[in-house]
Short mmCIF file of N, CA and C in Angstrom, two decimals:
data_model
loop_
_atom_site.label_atom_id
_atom_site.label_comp_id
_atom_site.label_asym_id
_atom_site.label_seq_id
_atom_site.Cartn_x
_atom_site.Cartn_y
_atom_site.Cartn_z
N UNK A 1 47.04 -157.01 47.18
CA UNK A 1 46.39 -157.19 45.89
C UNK A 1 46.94 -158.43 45.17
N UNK A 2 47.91 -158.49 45.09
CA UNK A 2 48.79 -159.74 44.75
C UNK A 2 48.81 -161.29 45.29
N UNK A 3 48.18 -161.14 46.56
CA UNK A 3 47.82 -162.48 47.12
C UNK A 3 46.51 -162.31 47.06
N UNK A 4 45.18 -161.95 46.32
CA UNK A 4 43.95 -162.02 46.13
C UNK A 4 44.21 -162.92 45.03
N UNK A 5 44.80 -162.35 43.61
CA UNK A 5 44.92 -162.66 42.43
C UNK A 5 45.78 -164.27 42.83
N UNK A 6 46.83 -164.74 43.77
CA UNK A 6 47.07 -165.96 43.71
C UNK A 6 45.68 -166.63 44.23
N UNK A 7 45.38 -166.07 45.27
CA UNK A 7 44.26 -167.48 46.01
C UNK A 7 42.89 -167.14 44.57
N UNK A 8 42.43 -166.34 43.99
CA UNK A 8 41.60 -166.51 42.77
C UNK A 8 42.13 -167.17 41.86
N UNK A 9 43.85 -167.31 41.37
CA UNK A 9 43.71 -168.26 40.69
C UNK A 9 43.89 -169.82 41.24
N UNK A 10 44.22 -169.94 42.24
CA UNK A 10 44.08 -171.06 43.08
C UNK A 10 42.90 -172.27 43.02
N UNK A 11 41.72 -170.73 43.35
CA UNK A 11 40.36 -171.33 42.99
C UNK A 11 39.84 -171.86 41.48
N UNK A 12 40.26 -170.93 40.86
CA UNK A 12 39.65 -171.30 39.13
C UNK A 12 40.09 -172.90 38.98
N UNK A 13 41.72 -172.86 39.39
CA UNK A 13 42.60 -173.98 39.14
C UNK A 13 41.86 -174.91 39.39
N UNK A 14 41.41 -174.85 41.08
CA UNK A 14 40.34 -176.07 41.64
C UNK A 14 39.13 -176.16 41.07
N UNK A 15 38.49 -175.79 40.67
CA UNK A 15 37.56 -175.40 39.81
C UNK A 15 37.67 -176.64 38.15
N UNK A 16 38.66 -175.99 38.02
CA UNK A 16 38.67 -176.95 37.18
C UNK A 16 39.23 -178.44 36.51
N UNK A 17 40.20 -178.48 37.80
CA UNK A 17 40.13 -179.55 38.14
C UNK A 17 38.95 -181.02 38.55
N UNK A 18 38.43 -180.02 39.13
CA UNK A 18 36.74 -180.66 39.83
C UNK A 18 36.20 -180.52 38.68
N UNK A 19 36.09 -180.18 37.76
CA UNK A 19 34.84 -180.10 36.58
C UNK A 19 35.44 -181.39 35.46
N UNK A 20 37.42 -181.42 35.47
CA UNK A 20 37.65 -182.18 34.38
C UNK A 20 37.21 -183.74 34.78
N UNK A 21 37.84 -183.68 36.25
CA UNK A 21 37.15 -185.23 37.33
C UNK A 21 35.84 -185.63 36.94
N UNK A 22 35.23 -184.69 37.13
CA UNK A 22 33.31 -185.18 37.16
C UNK A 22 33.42 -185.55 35.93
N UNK A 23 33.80 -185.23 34.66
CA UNK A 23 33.69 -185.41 33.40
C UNK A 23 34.33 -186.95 32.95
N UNK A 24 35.31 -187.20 33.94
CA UNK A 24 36.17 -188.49 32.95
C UNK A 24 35.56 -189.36 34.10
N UNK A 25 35.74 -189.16 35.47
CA UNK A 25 35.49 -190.52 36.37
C UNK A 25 33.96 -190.69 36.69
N UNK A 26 34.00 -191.92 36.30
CA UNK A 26 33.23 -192.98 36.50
C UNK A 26 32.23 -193.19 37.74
N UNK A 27 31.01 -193.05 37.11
CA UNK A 27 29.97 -193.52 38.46
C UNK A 27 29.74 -194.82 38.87
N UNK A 28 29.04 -195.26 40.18
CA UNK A 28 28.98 -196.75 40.01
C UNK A 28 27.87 -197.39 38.74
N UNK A 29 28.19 -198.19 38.13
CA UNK A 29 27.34 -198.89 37.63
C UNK A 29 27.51 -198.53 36.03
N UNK A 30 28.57 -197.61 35.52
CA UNK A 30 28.76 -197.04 34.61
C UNK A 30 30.04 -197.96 34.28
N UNK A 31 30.22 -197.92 32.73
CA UNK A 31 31.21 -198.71 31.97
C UNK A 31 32.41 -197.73 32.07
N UNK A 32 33.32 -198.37 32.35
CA UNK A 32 35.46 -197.53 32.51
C UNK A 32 36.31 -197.93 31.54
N UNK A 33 37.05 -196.89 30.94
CA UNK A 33 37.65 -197.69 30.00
C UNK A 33 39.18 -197.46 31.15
N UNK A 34 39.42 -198.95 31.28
CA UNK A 34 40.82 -198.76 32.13
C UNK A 34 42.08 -198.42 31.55
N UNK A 35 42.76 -197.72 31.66
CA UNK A 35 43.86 -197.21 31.67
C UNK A 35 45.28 -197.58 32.01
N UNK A 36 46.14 -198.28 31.77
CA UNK A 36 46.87 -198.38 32.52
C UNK A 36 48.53 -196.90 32.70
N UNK A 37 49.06 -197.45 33.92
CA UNK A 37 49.70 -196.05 34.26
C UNK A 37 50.96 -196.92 34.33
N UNK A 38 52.00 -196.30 33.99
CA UNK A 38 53.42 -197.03 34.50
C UNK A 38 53.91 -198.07 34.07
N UNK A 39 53.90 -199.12 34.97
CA UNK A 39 54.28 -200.38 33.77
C UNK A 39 53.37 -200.93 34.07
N UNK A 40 51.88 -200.96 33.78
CA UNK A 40 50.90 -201.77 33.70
C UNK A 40 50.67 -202.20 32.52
N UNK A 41 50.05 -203.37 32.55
CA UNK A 41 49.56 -203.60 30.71
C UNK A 41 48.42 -204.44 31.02
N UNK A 42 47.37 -204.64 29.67
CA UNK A 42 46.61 -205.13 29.48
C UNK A 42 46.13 -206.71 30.64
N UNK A 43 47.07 -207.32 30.59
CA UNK A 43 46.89 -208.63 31.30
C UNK A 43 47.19 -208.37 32.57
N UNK A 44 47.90 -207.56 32.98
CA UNK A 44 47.93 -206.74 34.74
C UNK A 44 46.14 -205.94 34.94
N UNK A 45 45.46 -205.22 33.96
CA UNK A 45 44.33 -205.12 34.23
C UNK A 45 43.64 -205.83 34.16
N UNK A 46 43.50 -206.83 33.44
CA UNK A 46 42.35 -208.58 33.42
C UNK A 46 42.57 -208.96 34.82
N UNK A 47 43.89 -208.93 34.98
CA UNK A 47 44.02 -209.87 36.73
C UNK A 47 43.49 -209.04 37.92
N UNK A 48 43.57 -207.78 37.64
CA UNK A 48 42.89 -207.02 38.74
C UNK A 48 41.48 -206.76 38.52
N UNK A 49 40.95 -207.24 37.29
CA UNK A 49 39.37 -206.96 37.07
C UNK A 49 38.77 -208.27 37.71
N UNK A 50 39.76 -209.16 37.57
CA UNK A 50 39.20 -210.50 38.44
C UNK A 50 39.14 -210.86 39.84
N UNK A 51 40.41 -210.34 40.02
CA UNK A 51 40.56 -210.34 41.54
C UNK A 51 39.91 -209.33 42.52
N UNK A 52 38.88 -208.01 41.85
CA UNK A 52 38.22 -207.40 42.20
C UNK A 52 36.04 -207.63 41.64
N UNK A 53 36.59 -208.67 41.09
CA UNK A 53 34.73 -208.99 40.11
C UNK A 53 34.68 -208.18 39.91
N UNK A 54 34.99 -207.14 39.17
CA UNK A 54 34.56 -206.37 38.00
C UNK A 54 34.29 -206.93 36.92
N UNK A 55 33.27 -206.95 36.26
CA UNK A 55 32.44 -207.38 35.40
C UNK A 55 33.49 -206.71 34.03
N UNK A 56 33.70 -207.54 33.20
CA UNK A 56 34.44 -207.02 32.09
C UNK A 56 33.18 -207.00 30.78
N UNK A 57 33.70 -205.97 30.41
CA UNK A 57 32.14 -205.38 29.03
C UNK A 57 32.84 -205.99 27.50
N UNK A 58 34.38 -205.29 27.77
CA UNK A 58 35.03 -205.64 25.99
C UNK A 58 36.49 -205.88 26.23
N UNK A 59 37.19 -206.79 25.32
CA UNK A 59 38.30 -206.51 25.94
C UNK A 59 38.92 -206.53 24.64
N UNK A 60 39.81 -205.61 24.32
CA UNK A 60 41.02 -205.64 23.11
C UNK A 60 42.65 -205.88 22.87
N UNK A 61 42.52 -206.93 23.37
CA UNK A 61 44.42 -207.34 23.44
C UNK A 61 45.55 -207.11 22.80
N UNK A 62 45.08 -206.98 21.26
CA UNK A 62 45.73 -206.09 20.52
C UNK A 62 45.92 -204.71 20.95
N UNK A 63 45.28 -204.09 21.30
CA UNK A 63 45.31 -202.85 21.36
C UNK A 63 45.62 -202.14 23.20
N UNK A 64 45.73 -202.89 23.59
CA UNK A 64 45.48 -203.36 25.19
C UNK A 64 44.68 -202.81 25.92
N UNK A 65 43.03 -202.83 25.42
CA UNK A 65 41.92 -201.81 25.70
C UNK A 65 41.36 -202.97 26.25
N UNK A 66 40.60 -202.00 27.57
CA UNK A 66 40.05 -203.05 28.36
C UNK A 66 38.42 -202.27 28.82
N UNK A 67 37.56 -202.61 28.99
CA UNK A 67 36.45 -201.79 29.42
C UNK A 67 35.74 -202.66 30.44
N UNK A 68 35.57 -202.56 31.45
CA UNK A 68 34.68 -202.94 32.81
C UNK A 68 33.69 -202.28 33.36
N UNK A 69 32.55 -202.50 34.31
CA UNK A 69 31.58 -202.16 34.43
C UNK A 69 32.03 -201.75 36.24
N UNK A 70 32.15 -200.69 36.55
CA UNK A 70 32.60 -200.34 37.99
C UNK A 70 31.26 -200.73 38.84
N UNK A 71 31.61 -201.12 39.93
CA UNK A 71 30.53 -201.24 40.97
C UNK A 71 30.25 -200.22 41.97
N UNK A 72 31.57 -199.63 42.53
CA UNK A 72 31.63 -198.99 43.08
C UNK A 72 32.47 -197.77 43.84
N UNK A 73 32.86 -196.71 44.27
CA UNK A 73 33.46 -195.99 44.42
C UNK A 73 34.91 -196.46 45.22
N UNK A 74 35.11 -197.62 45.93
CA UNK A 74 35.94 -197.94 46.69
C UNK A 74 36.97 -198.78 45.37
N UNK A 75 36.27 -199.67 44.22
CA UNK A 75 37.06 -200.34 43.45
C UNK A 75 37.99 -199.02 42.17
N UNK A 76 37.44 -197.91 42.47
CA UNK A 76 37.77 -196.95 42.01
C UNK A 76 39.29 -196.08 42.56
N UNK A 77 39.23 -195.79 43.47
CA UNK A 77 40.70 -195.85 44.52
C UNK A 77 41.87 -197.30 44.54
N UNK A 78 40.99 -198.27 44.43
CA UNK A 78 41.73 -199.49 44.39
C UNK A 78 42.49 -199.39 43.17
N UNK A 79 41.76 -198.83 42.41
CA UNK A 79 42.51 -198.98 40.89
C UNK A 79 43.63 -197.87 40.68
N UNK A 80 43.25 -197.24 41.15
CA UNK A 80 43.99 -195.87 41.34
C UNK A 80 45.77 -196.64 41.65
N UNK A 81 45.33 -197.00 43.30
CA UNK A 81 46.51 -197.69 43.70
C UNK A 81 47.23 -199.06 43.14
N UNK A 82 46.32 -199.21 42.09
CA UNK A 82 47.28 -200.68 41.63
C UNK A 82 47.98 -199.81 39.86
N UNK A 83 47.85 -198.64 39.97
CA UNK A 83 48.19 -198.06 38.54
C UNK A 83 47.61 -198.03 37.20
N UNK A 84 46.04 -198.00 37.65
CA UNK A 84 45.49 -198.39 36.60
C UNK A 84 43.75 -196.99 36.80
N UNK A 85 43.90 -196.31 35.52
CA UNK A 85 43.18 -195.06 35.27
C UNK A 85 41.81 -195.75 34.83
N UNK A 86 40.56 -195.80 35.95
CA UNK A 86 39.11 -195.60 34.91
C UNK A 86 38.81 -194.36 34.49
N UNK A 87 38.68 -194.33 32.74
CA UNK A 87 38.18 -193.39 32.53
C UNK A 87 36.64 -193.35 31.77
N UNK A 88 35.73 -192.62 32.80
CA UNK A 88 34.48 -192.68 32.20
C UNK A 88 33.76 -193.30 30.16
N UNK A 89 33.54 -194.41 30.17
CA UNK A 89 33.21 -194.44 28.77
C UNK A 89 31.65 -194.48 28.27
N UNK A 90 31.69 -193.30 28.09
CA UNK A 90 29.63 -193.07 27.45
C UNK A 90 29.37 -193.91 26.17
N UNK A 91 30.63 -194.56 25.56
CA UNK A 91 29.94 -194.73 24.18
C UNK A 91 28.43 -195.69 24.41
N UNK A 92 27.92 -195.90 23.16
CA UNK A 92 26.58 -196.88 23.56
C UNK A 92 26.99 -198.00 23.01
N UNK A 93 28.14 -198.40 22.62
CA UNK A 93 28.29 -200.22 22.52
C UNK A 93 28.31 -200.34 23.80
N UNK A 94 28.85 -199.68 25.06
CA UNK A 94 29.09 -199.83 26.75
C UNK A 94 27.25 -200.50 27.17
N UNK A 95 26.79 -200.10 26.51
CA UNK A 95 25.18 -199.96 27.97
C UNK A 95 24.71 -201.44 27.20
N UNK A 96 23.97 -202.05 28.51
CA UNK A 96 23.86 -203.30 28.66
C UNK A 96 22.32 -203.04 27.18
N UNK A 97 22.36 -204.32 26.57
CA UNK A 97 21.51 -204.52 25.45
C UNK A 97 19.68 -204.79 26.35
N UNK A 98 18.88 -204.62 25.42
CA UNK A 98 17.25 -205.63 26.01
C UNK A 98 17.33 -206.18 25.10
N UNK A 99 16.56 -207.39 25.73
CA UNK A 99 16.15 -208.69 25.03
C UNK A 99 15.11 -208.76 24.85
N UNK A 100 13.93 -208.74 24.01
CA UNK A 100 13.09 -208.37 23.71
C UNK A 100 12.52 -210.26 23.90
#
């Protein structure tokens, strides 16, 4: 009875793990607000948004906020490994304008 109740909460755990993921990370083609992890900073993410063409949307140096436009799921792991968090950004200053 006692090892039901671990592997059920095992599952919930995964569960929601997988639900907080889908919620913050980033699809392709969707705006990231990057993150940095460790000793990253602002100008360590500009150099890796370049050296990967990631399209940069806003950038705040003061504040060391950076927002890029992901392409794709592989520059997503990349970022991972250079210490640097995309986290999904819905706001609507992110989505590209029409020009009427």
């Amino acid at each position: 009875m006692r090892a039901d109740r671990a592997l059920l909460g095992l599952h919930a755990a995964g569960v929601m793990l997988a639900l907080a993921a889908a919620m913050v990370w980033p699809r392709p083609g969707q705006a990231a607000l990057l993150v940095p992890l460790g000793g990253s900073n602002a100008r360590s993410m500009i150099a890796w948004a370049l050296r990967e063409e990631v399209p940069l949307l806003a950038l705040d140096t003061s504040r060391g906020r950076v927002i890029a436009r992901i392409t794709d799921n592989a520059i997503l792991l990349r970022a991972l490994g250079e210490g640097i968090l995309p986290l999904a950004a819905r706001a609507p200053g992110c989505a590209a304008t029409r020009r009427s």
